[in-house]
XYZ file of C-alpha atoms in Angstrom:
686
model
C 16.360 -10.290 38.967
C 18.560 -10.771 42.532
C 21.046 -8.442 43.032
C 21.050 -4.587 43.666
C 20.400 -2.450 40.931
C 22.927 -0.369 38.952
C 20.045 2.870 39.306
C 20.253 4.514 42.497
C 17.530 7.008 41.172
C 16.095 6.384 37.853
C 17.865 7.448 35.132
C 17.368 9.358 32.332
C 17.048 6.837 29.084
C 17.124 4.111 30.411
C 15.256 1.863 32.334
C 16.237 0.195 35.213
C 13.296 -2.537 34.725
C 13.934 -5.409 36.877
C 16.498 -5.247 39.206
C 20.353 -5.928 37.223
C 23.357 -6.921 38.736
C 25.702 -4.764 39.589
C 29.595 -5.186 38.680
C 29.828 -6.258 41.957
C 29.312 -9.680 42.435
C 26.778 -10.971 44.420
C 27.195 -14.134 46.338
C 25.229 -16.569 44.387
C 25.435 -16.135 40.098
C 24.885 -12.841 38.922
C 23.695 -13.426 35.644
C 21.681 -16.739 36.196
C 17.836 -15.650 36.654
C 17.239 -13.932 33.537
C 14.976 -17.149 32.607
C 12.991 -15.412 35.865
C 12.728 -12.260 34.506
C 11.055 -13.263 30.836
C 8.597 -15.471 32.462
C 7.003 -12.819 34.340
C 6.215 -11.438 30.649
C 5.764 -14.705 28.701
C 5.010 -17.524 30.228
C 2.720 -20.880 30.007
C -0.302 -19.146 31.358
C 0.280 -16.098 28.551
C 0.730 -19.333 25.975
C -2.154 -20.824 27.179
C -4.273 -17.305 26.377
C -3.029 -16.359 23.427
C -4.336 -19.797 22.181
C -7.582 -19.634 23.543
C -8.517 -16.193 22.798
C -7.489 -17.017 19.016
C -9.220 -20.299 18.850
C -12.764 -18.492 20.047
C -12.018 -16.430 17.232
C -14.027 -18.849 15.224
C -11.696 -18.174 12.242
C -9.641 -21.114 10.044
C -6.939 -18.723 9.921
C -6.403 -18.221 13.733
C -5.142 -21.571 14.471
C -2.116 -22.008 12.716
C -1.523 -18.204 12.689
C -1.655 -18.656 16.763
C 0.553 -21.340 16.425
C 3.074 -19.286 14.813
C 2.890 -16.417 16.574
C 3.358 -18.634 20.056
C 6.715 -20.256 18.148
C 7.929 -16.511 17.633
C 7.311 -15.661 21.252
C 9.042 -18.634 22.287
C 11.717 -17.664 20.296
C 11.667 -13.767 20.990
C 11.888 -15.140 24.860
C 15.262 -17.231 24.520
C 17.024 -15.110 22.494
C 16.534 -12.011 25.472
C 17.451 -14.460 28.656
C 20.386 -15.292 25.795
C 21.657 -12.093 25.066
C 20.727 -10.537 28.248
C 23.106 -13.521 29.755
C 25.932 -12.680 27.850
C 25.253 -8.636 28.012
C 25.561 -9.459 31.879
C 29.085 -12.014 31.857
C 30.554 -10.024 29.932
C 30.173 -6.768 32.376
C 29.950 -8.658 35.674
C 31.809 -11.373 35.659
C 34.545 -11.185 32.441
C 34.968 -7.141 33.187
C 35.061 -6.942 28.849
C 32.537 -4.475 28.890
C 32.176 -1.225 30.726
C 29.090 -0.369 33.054
C 27.957 2.322 31.339
C 27.851 0.285 27.693
C 26.253 -2.158 30.193
C 23.553 -0.171 31.550
C 22.585 1.158 28.040
C 22.926 -2.390 26.236
C 20.355 -3.048 29.439
C 17.685 -0.425 29.091
C 17.011 -1.236 25.651
C 16.044 -4.912 26.559
C 14.075 -3.809 29.052
C 12.397 -2.057 26.866
C 12.423 -5.147 24.534
C 10.989 -7.660 27.448
C 8.208 -4.226 28.449
C 7.370 -4.217 24.894
C 6.676 -8.342 24.672
C 4.694 -8.044 27.662
C 3.005 -5.444 26.242
C 2.282 -7.292 23.193
C 1.061 -10.836 25.251
C -1.611 -8.984 26.925
C -2.892 -7.603 23.791
C -2.688 -10.996 22.121
C -4.429 -12.536 25.284
C -7.723 -10.358 24.511
C -6.409 -10.644 20.158
C -9.788 -9.573 17.840
C -10.117 -10.347 14.556
C -7.688 -6.970 13.795
C -5.290 -8.009 16.389
C -4.845 -11.695 14.957
C -4.635 -10.549 11.365
C -1.337 -8.374 12.395
C -0.128 -10.759 14.496
C 2.726 -12.257 12.684
C 4.116 -9.248 11.785
C 3.552 -7.455 15.231
C 6.198 -10.543 16.909
C 8.365 -9.757 13.540
C 8.349 -6.484 14.388
C 9.039 -7.087 18.151
C 12.214 -9.985 17.205
C 13.471 -6.859 15.253
C 13.635 -4.105 17.925
C 15.261 -7.226 20.116
C 17.795 -8.360 17.591
C 19.239 -4.382 16.900
C 19.865 -3.690 21.285
C 23.036 -5.800 20.150
C 24.751 -2.455 18.074
C 25.654 -0.143 19.763
C 23.947 2.871 17.462
C 20.620 0.963 19.264
C 21.936 1.359 22.804
C 23.844 4.255 22.554
C 20.662 6.061 22.725
C 19.578 4.630 26.012
C 22.593 6.161 27.708
C 21.861 8.141 30.403
C 22.000 11.838 30.465
C 20.552 12.433 34.501
C 17.354 11.329 36.425
C 13.797 11.790 36.330
C 12.130 14.778 37.644
C 8.682 12.276 38.765
C 10.348 8.119 38.293
C 6.818 7.301 38.611
C 5.499 9.668 35.831
C 8.220 7.377 33.829
C 7.633 4.611 35.028
C 4.436 5.330 33.758
C 6.024 6.368 30.287
C 7.804 2.607 29.713
C 4.575 1.146 30.175
C 2.511 3.621 28.139
C 4.741 3.669 25.420
C 5.111 -0.298 25.116
C 1.428 -0.444 24.703
C 1.267 2.181 22.037
C 3.595 -0.088 20.406
C 1.882 -3.037 20.502
C -1.479 -1.492 19.546
C 0.538 -0.017 16.294
C 1.664 -3.226 15.371
C -1.373 -5.263 15.863
C -3.451 -2.433 13.419
C -5.142 -0.074 16.309
C -3.794 3.089 15.344
C -6.755 5.323 17.375
C -5.836 2.828 20.371
C -2.004 3.473 20.009
C -2.325 7.325 19.673
C -4.489 7.882 22.572
C -1.708 5.501 24.701
C 0.962 7.055 22.736
C -0.221 10.727 24.003
C -0.847 9.055 27.510
C 3.165 8.621 27.190
C 4.215 11.720 26.004
C 2.252 13.729 29.135
C 3.899 11.100 31.734
C 7.464 11.050 30.172
C 7.617 15.104 29.998
C 6.145 14.853 33.859
C 9.300 12.892 34.113
C 11.236 15.366 32.440
C 12.646 12.107 29.463
C 13.863 13.885 26.578
C 14.363 9.958 24.811
C 10.996 8.425 26.314
C 9.371 11.971 24.895
C 10.765 11.247 21.365
C 10.099 7.767 21.244
C 6.400 8.671 22.412
C 5.901 11.670 19.840
C 7.286 9.058 17.114
C 4.299 6.210 18.288
C 2.011 9.251 18.212
C 2.935 10.678 14.942
C 3.159 7.089 13.300
C -0.563 6.232 14.697
C -2.030 9.638 13.242
C -0.643 8.657 9.889
C -2.137 4.922 10.259
C -5.616 6.965 11.143
C -5.088 9.389 8.341
C -4.243 12.289 9.597
C -1.596 13.150 8.102
C -0.375 17.215 9.198
C -1.027 16.003 12.579
C 1.624 12.780 11.846
C 3.875 15.512 10.655
C 4.135 17.194 13.246
C 4.356 14.998 15.987
C 6.806 13.206 13.529
C 8.795 16.573 13.150
C 9.207 17.051 17.095
C 10.251 13.604 17.387
C 13.126 14.190 15.268
C 13.716 17.338 16.594
C 14.388 16.020 20.753
C 16.081 12.640 18.640
C 19.269 15.224 16.354
C 19.324 17.142 20.544
C 20.479 14.032 21.632
C 22.573 12.502 18.543
C 20.204 9.807 17.982
C 21.051 8.814 14.334
C 18.994 5.458 14.837
C 15.802 7.265 15.897
C 16.837 10.392 13.394
C 16.205 7.921 10.369
C 12.792 6.632 12.245
C 11.544 10.052 12.107
C 12.226 10.667 8.754
C 11.304 7.673 7.622
C 7.632 8.174 9.028
C 7.995 11.756 7.771
C 8.519 10.501 3.738
C 5.480 8.277 4.125
C 3.838 11.598 5.485
C 5.485 12.799 2.837
C 4.098 10.308 0.577
C 0.394 10.545 1.369
C 0.070 13.819 0.779
C 1.315 13.610 -2.631
C 4.891 15.471 -2.038
C 6.786 12.745 -3.502
C 10.003 14.426 -3.962
C 10.119 15.316 -0.361
C 9.194 11.871 0.484
C 12.437 10.070 -1.917
C 14.451 12.832 -0.766
C 13.606 11.820 3.236
C 14.027 8.236 2.667
C 16.795 8.298 1.174
C 18.428 10.588 4.094
C 17.178 7.918 6.558
C 18.769 4.968 4.391
C 21.921 7.238 4.848
C 21.592 7.527 8.275
C 20.208 3.474 9.112
C 23.154 2.334 6.587
C 26.036 4.191 8.248
C 24.701 2.978 11.780
C 22.903 -0.354 11.560
C 24.366 -1.521 7.458
C 23.668 -1.637 4.188
C 22.199 -5.263 5.114
C 20.026 -4.416 7.966
C 16.532 -5.776 7.769
C 15.256 -1.789 8.399
C 17.094 -1.172 5.122
C 15.096 -3.236 4.061
C 12.565 -1.392 5.071
C 13.081 1.600 4.113
C 13.943 0.467 0.482
C 10.647 -0.532 0.496
C 9.040 3.075 1.083
C 11.316 4.594 -1.685
C 10.006 2.054 -3.782
C 6.470 3.003 -2.827
C 7.121 6.622 -4.158
C 9.001 6.100 -7.541
C 5.978 3.627 -8.104
C 3.484 6.539 -7.430
C 5.490 8.886 -9.388
C 5.890 6.364 -12.212
C 9.755 6.011 -11.584
C 9.504 2.335 -12.747
C 13.145 1.478 -13.278
C 13.972 2.848 -9.976
C 10.641 1.340 -7.846
C 12.260 -2.173 -9.391
C 15.517 -1.474 -8.045
C 14.082 -0.376 -4.248
C 12.094 -3.462 -4.201
C 14.150 -6.251 -5.421
C 17.316 -4.794 -3.199
C 13.881 -5.205 -0.305
C 13.624 -8.617 -1.610
C 18.125 -9.177 -1.148
C 18.156 -8.021 1.664
C 15.423 -9.509 3.769
C 16.439 -12.933 1.906
C 19.776 -12.561 3.223
C 18.684 -11.816 6.846
C 15.778 -13.216 7.630
C 15.530 -16.312 5.360
C 13.332 -17.072 2.385
C 10.784 -17.960 3.590
C 9.998 -15.340 6.195
C 6.807 -13.651 4.823
C 7.909 -10.358 4.683
C 9.413 -11.326 1.288
C 6.205 -11.608 -0.223
C 5.879 -7.376 0.248
C 8.539 -7.445 -1.688
C 7.592 -9.515 -4.290
C 4.235 -7.877 -4.071
C 5.974 -4.623 -5.033
C 7.614 -6.161 -7.985
C 4.590 -7.402 -9.418
C 2.956 -4.784 -9.006
C 5.368 -2.598 -11.030
C 5.593 -5.275 -13.852
C 1.493 -4.288 -13.796
C 2.143 -1.378 -14.428
C 5.028 -1.761 -17.475
C 2.877 -3.944 -18.660
C 4.787 -6.755 -18.572
C 1.579 -9.291 -17.109
C 3.099 -12.273 -17.187
C 5.993 -11.515 -15.511
C 3.548 -9.639 -12.751
C 1.408 -12.847 -11.965
C 4.715 -14.897 -11.232
C 5.663 -13.058 -8.714
C 2.400 -12.077 -7.642
C 1.692 -16.057 -7.379
C 5.617 -16.223 -5.313
C 4.420 -13.894 -3.125
C 1.089 -15.614 -2.818
C 2.808 -19.031 -2.344
C 4.872 -17.570 0.226
C 1.959 -15.983 2.224
C 0.143 -19.408 2.194
C 3.236 -20.687 3.271
C 3.972 -19.118 5.985
C 0.279 -17.522 7.683
C -2.072 -20.169 6.600
C -4.659 -20.799 3.047
C -6.770 -18.473 5.095
C -5.079 -15.698 6.285
C -6.008 -12.142 4.965
C -2.462 -11.532 3.772
C -3.048 -14.173 1.438
C -6.632 -12.966 0.786
C -4.238 -9.472 -0.296
C -2.456 -12.072 -2.949
C -5.391 -13.190 -4.488
C -6.771 -9.346 -4.761
C -3.241 -9.177 -6.004
C -3.980 -11.429 -8.747
C -7.392 -10.811 -10.080
C -6.383 -6.683 -10.533
C -3.695 -8.332 -12.954
C -5.734 -10.796 -14.552
C -8.552 -7.627 -14.826
C -5.377 -5.638 -16.909
C -5.555 -8.912 -19.145
C -9.269 -9.237 -20.073
C -9.633 -12.402 -17.943
C -12.917 -11.359 -16.347
C -14.142 -14.531 -14.742
C -10.825 -16.094 -13.807
C -10.230 -12.817 -12.094
C -13.474 -12.710 -10.527
C -13.069 -15.739 -9.268
C -9.869 -14.598 -7.683
C -11.708 -11.805 -5.984
C -14.437 -13.212 -4.950
C -12.331 -16.107 -3.273
C -10.005 -13.007 -1.885
C -13.695 -11.672 -0.260
C -13.896 -14.413 0.914
C -10.976 -15.178 2.788
C -11.074 -11.674 3.724
C -15.557 -11.460 5.490
C -14.168 -14.571 7.017
C -10.949 -13.631 8.467
C -11.300 -9.884 10.101
C -15.595 -9.844 9.243
C -17.779 -8.163 7.006
C -17.094 -4.849 8.307
C -13.322 -4.342 7.602
C -11.740 -1.750 5.589
C -9.955 -4.932 3.277
C -13.191 -6.569 2.667
C -14.261 -2.411 1.087
C -11.120 -2.683 -1.195
C -12.141 -6.586 -2.780
C -15.647 -5.028 -2.903
C -14.330 -2.333 -4.772
C -12.499 -4.852 -6.933
C -15.353 -7.138 -7.778
C -17.445 -3.853 -8.506
C -14.989 -2.642 -11.329
C -14.726 -6.464 -12.619
C -18.867 -6.317 -13.102
C -18.692 -3.182 -14.599
C -16.642 -4.752 -17.097
C -18.168 -7.068 -18.242
C -21.649 -4.592 -18.627
C -22.721 -6.611 -15.070
C -23.707 -2.607 -13.855
C -26.370 -3.140 -11.105
C -24.474 -5.639 -9.815
C -21.458 -3.407 -10.069
C -23.421 -0.515 -8.516
C -24.335 -2.868 -5.543
C -20.988 -3.800 -4.798
C -19.652 -0.296 -4.885
C -22.443 0.835 -2.673
C -21.476 -1.907 0.072
C -18.520 -0.606 -0.051
C -18.929 2.953 0.101
C -20.956 2.798 3.176
C -18.925 -0.435 4.445
C -15.967 2.761 4.337
C -17.876 4.937 5.766
C -18.436 3.697 8.534
C -14.914 2.412 9.284
C -13.252 5.479 8.410
C -14.921 8.541 8.476
C -16.985 10.408 5.627
C -13.923 12.795 5.188
C -11.746 9.804 4.109
C -9.791 9.129 0.708
C -10.951 5.757 0.087
C -13.909 6.617 1.080
C -13.915 9.741 -1.645
C -12.738 6.879 -4.126
C -15.711 5.120 -3.383
C -17.910 7.682 -4.548
C -16.073 7.584 -7.755
C -16.555 4.248 -8.019
C -20.828 5.084 -7.933
C -20.304 7.243 -9.991
C -18.450 5.677 -13.043
C -21.514 3.396 -12.638
C -24.244 5.254 -13.133
C -22.665 6.852 -15.891
C -22.490 4.139 -17.311
C -26.104 3.825 -17.004
C -26.579 6.786 -18.117
C -27.180 8.527 -14.796
C -25.250 11.120 -14.956
C -26.331 13.980 -13.382
C -26.490 11.558 -10.596
C -22.821 10.607 -11.315
C -21.705 14.329 -11.369
C -23.008 14.600 -8.102
C -21.032 11.335 -7.196
C -17.731 13.075 -8.656
C -18.058 15.943 -6.821
C -18.372 14.173 -3.854
C -15.348 12.213 -4.204
C -13.392 15.969 -5.383
C -14.340 17.601 -2.136
C -13.489 14.278 0.231
C -9.644 14.153 -1.493
C -9.478 18.224 -1.137
C -10.483 18.314 2.490
C -8.398 15.028 3.088
C -5.167 15.634 0.871
C -4.887 18.728 0.223
C -5.895 21.120 -3.179
C -2.904 20.109 -4.989
C -2.601 16.628 -5.005
C -2.264 14.102 -7.287
C -5.992 12.489 -6.351
C -7.136 15.616 -6.260
C -5.861 16.009 -10.070
C -7.993 12.620 -10.640
C -11.013 14.049 -9.330
C -10.894 17.173 -11.764
C -10.477 14.212 -14.407
C -13.841 12.764 -13.114
C -15.899 15.452 -13.319
C -14.514 16.460 -16.311
C -15.658 13.293 -17.889
C -19.542 13.232 -15.999
C -19.877 17.137 -17.597
C -18.944 15.752 -21.097
C -21.219 12.872 -20.925
C -24.135 15.496 -20.117
C -22.741 17.646 -23.314
C -21.217 20.423 -21.772
C -18.022 20.482 -23.197
C -16.335 23.978 -22.241
C -16.325 23.224 -18.558
C -15.687 19.242 -19.306
C -12.763 20.765 -20.930
C -12.142 23.021 -18.257
C -11.920 20.346 -15.155
C -9.655 18.068 -17.111
C -7.663 21.273 -18.634
C -7.113 21.508 -14.021
C -6.326 17.538 -13.929
C -3.506 18.025 -16.271
C -1.947 20.927 -14.517
C -1.933 18.992 -10.919
C -0.291 16.099 -12.174
C 2.144 17.893 -14.510
C 3.174 20.362 -11.400
C 3.000 17.323 -8.877
C 4.502 14.300 -11.298
C 6.384 15.913 -13.799
C 4.742 17.095 -17.479
C 6.335 13.854 -18.668
C 3.916 11.190 -16.593
C 1.719 9.211 -17.899
C -1.176 10.847 -15.632
C -0.767 13.918 -18.022
C -1.476 11.629 -21.282
C -4.845 10.790 -19.381
C -5.419 14.419 -19.657
C -4.313 14.773 -22.541
C -6.598 11.984 -23.340
C -10.114 13.303 -21.727
C -9.400 16.681 -23.558
C -8.806 15.024 -26.886
C -12.187 13.138 -26.208
C -14.146 16.361 -25.883
C -11.830 18.190 -28.697
C -13.789 15.276 -30.882
C -16.677 15.764 -29.193
C -16.405 19.074 -30.351
C -15.634 17.862 -33.691
C -12.153 19.865 -33.550
C -10.305 17.238 -35.233
C -7.031 18.677 -35.547
C -6.932 19.828 -31.781
C -8.108 16.129 -31.027
C -5.385 15.051 -33.451
C -2.651 17.023 -31.547
C -3.614 16.317 -28.218
C -3.796 12.460 -28.489
C -0.126 13.446 -30.672
C 1.299 14.331 -27.024
C -0.408 11.150 -24.616
C 1.337 8.889 -27.496
C 4.684 11.022 -27.269
C 4.022 10.631 -23.467
C 3.602 7.151 -23.173
C 5.874 6.102 -25.489
C 8.163 7.589 -23.558
C 7.464 6.681 -20.291
C 5.865 3.287 -20.449
C 7.580 1.692 -23.851
C 5.914 1.182 -27.845
C 5.035 -1.577 -26.811
C 2.664 -0.668 -23.726
C -1.127 -1.449 -23.953
C -1.688 2.103 -22.945
C 0.300 3.535 -26.115
C -1.648 0.634 -28.338
C -4.889 2.650 -26.757
C -3.301 6.275 -27.530
C -2.679 4.860 -31.124
C -6.314 3.810 -31.438
C -7.441 7.141 -30.209
C -5.591 8.726 -32.982
C -6.624 6.099 -35.238
C -10.390 7.526 -34.505
C -9.747 10.525 -35.292
C -7.556 10.746 -38.230
C -10.465 8.900 -39.680
C -12.406 11.450 -39.095
C -10.203 13.761 -41.220
C -10.770 11.570 -44.196
C -6.927 10.195 -43.952
C -8.137 7.047 -44.096
C -4.589 5.147 -44.988
C -3.150 6.956 -42.143
C -6.062 6.073 -39.504
C -5.495 1.845 -40.747
C -1.981 2.252 -40.326
C -1.941 3.756 -36.481
C -5.142 1.439 -35.728
C -3.442 -1.364 -37.331
C -0.598 -1.010 -34.996
C -2.397 -0.637 -32.183
C -4.228 -3.974 -32.563
C -0.220 -5.651 -32.666
C -0.135 -4.060 -29.876
C -2.476 -5.229 -28.076
C -2.742 -8.524 -29.041
C 1.097 -8.889 -28.045
C 0.288 -7.591 -24.032
C -3.312 -8.665 -23.810
C -3.656 -11.630 -25.839
C -6.161 -12.003 -28.811
C -9.500 -12.087 -27.241
C -9.208 -9.100 -24.572
C -11.139 -6.451 -24.947
C -8.971 -3.741 -26.303
C -8.044 -6.182 -29.120
C -12.130 -6.092 -30.313
C -11.681 -2.296 -30.181
C -8.887 -2.018 -32.552
C -11.089 -4.398 -34.693
C -14.428 -2.501 -34.648
C -12.362 0.857 -35.150
C -10.822 -0.900 -38.833
C -13.817 -2.167 -39.095
C -15.271 1.491 -39.249
C -12.086 2.919 -41.018
C -12.600 0.075 -43.651
C -16.229 0.515 -44.340
C -15.785 4.844 -44.288
C -13.314 4.107 -47.230
C -16.004 2.216 -49.264
C -13.337 -1.245 -48.884
C -16.648 -3.181 -47.708
C -15.315 -6.744 -48.048
C -12.304 -5.972 -45.404
C -14.976 -3.807 -43.242
C -16.719 -6.895 -42.454
C -13.579 -8.810 -42.129
C -12.949 -7.032 -39.033
C -16.556 -6.011 -37.689
C -17.515 -9.876 -37.609
C -13.788 -10.452 -36.038
C -15.015 -7.585 -32.844
C -18.099 -9.265 -32.664
C -16.150 -12.479 -31.877
C -14.265 -11.143 -29.215
C -17.154 -8.463 -27.675
C -19.684 -11.793 -27.324
C -16.639 -13.309 -25.086
C -16.634 -10.740 -23.093
C -19.713 -9.275 -22.801
C -23.549 -10.535 -22.088
C -25.173 -10.624 -25.584
C -26.835 -7.409 -24.386
C -23.542 -4.367 -24.459
C -23.948 -1.214 -26.476
C -20.654 -2.829 -27.989
C -22.088 -6.413 -29.476
C -25.365 -3.769 -30.064
C -22.850 -1.605 -32.332
C -21.359 -4.269 -34.060
C -23.809 -5.918 -34.954
C -25.973 -2.544 -36.153
C -22.783 -1.933 -38.493
C -22.449 -5.455 -39.597
C -26.458 -5.307 -40.980
C -25.948 -1.845 -42.628
C -23.435 -3.517 -44.841
C -25.665 -6.488 -45.528
C -24.870 -9.020 -43.206
C -27.881 -10.251 -42.602
C -27.214 -12.224 -39.095
C -24.369 -10.681 -37.685
């Protein structure tokens, strides 16, 4: 920009960047050349480079993503020039803005321009991972530019003195902008390194705000890498610096980051408290309907959903959706994130059709805004498959999961972590229909992929060990299953800490393998460890605690301790009925388990009553041909047979067999078991 700079020397807290007009009007128009500044960050040549880089990927989604990104970058450039000129006119020509305010606003705009320049460089040499995140990256950049208009944001750029080292300050700002771009485009390892360089340079320059910004980005990058404790240290240090400078918006950003870390570590009450504190600051300084308020509410929804607080999670997701609809428009792709969260909670509540409606709306939005072959569209199909799995619609679920896999492999490559996630889902679906060798192949491929991309100590690698173990158990290879479950437990403990809910799940899994090996007392001890962890971290009435009671009940059944098993199942039923509702499918499963124990106790009429209630729940929640409905009819048939009611037993077992044959291959264990039961009752060719 032509004209003398306001900065006689570099000032702490803002960047001089390209030179700006002073309040002394130069010979020519002082506010006319901002378009020249922005062209240094985003030019026709930069547009061409982005199109060329995306076209060279060979990924179907890349061309439409390049068009979207270029259009958004054009919009950002136009907005930057317009906002910068308006600020200049108010300060230099109309003289209605104080010089100190103008300097702070200019520093904020300059930082946004530096971020655009860094992002443009990354996009010009984009790989598939960068392309996947590009739409979110430009949306985040637009958000940061828009925020510069608000006093609570630009106030953080006010000068507090001079830098000790002007060159170090410039290096800090360049590295910080690069870290922002790398983090936004899914490169946390490179982002952490750039943020570290920014922090070290800012410390040499003695610029507190730049140190805080670098620490914030370093912490967020470490969180993405799964280095949660290191992330907490950096985010805490950023928060302290922001508090020292009375930068409320910075404090809110650090608090939200700390909340996400606490969530990852299973410290859910702390996570809720941190996000609420962040939300209060955002609403006070930026407004209750600011885009950032929607982001914090989305994070709160994630924590509540993990804790099983479904109503609270739905409220937060829906409020995030409403904020973004108002501020970003009904067709912004971020709305799909909120709808996805709503769908996941409705799934957990057993409202499967409503969940499908939300998830299909999210999928449609991703297709419309990002394209049918974009990785986020793959995410939408993955989520649909997971709900269809709950409904027992395994063929439909496998179809969606395979489409998700095709999209992710084509867009991201066969070795991307999201490919591993969909492989795990396919493995679960193959296991559900009894295709155990196919399931094992899918889970082992997912395990190998995750080890290569995430490292052997990552929590998702532990989850893959558990998936492999579950299939080995189905195949009767229980010693191998136990070794895999123990590997998963060890990784979860090291990655997340000994009291994390996933460690509780690990103990529950180990108990399952020990039960299959006949080591019932050892199994019972593992199930009780799981229950203790879950009760301490999630509360004694959480549905995970109900799952532990069910596991204990299964061991007590094998030990023929029928009364103790009955009490355990009644505990599970009490928790699930309160947490999920009387009509939830899991509540039905609790009643089915209780009915089985009552049969063993000779209380046939009570058993039949429970099994019929389970049947009614499952038919309503899952449909009349779901395998769980087959299980209820199977249990009723066994109970009628034990009671001596042969005709009723044949009716129920025949109905169970018809359902099983639709869901499983002919040689599935359940199919064979019912066929054998019918033959015992005199049915010659069941």
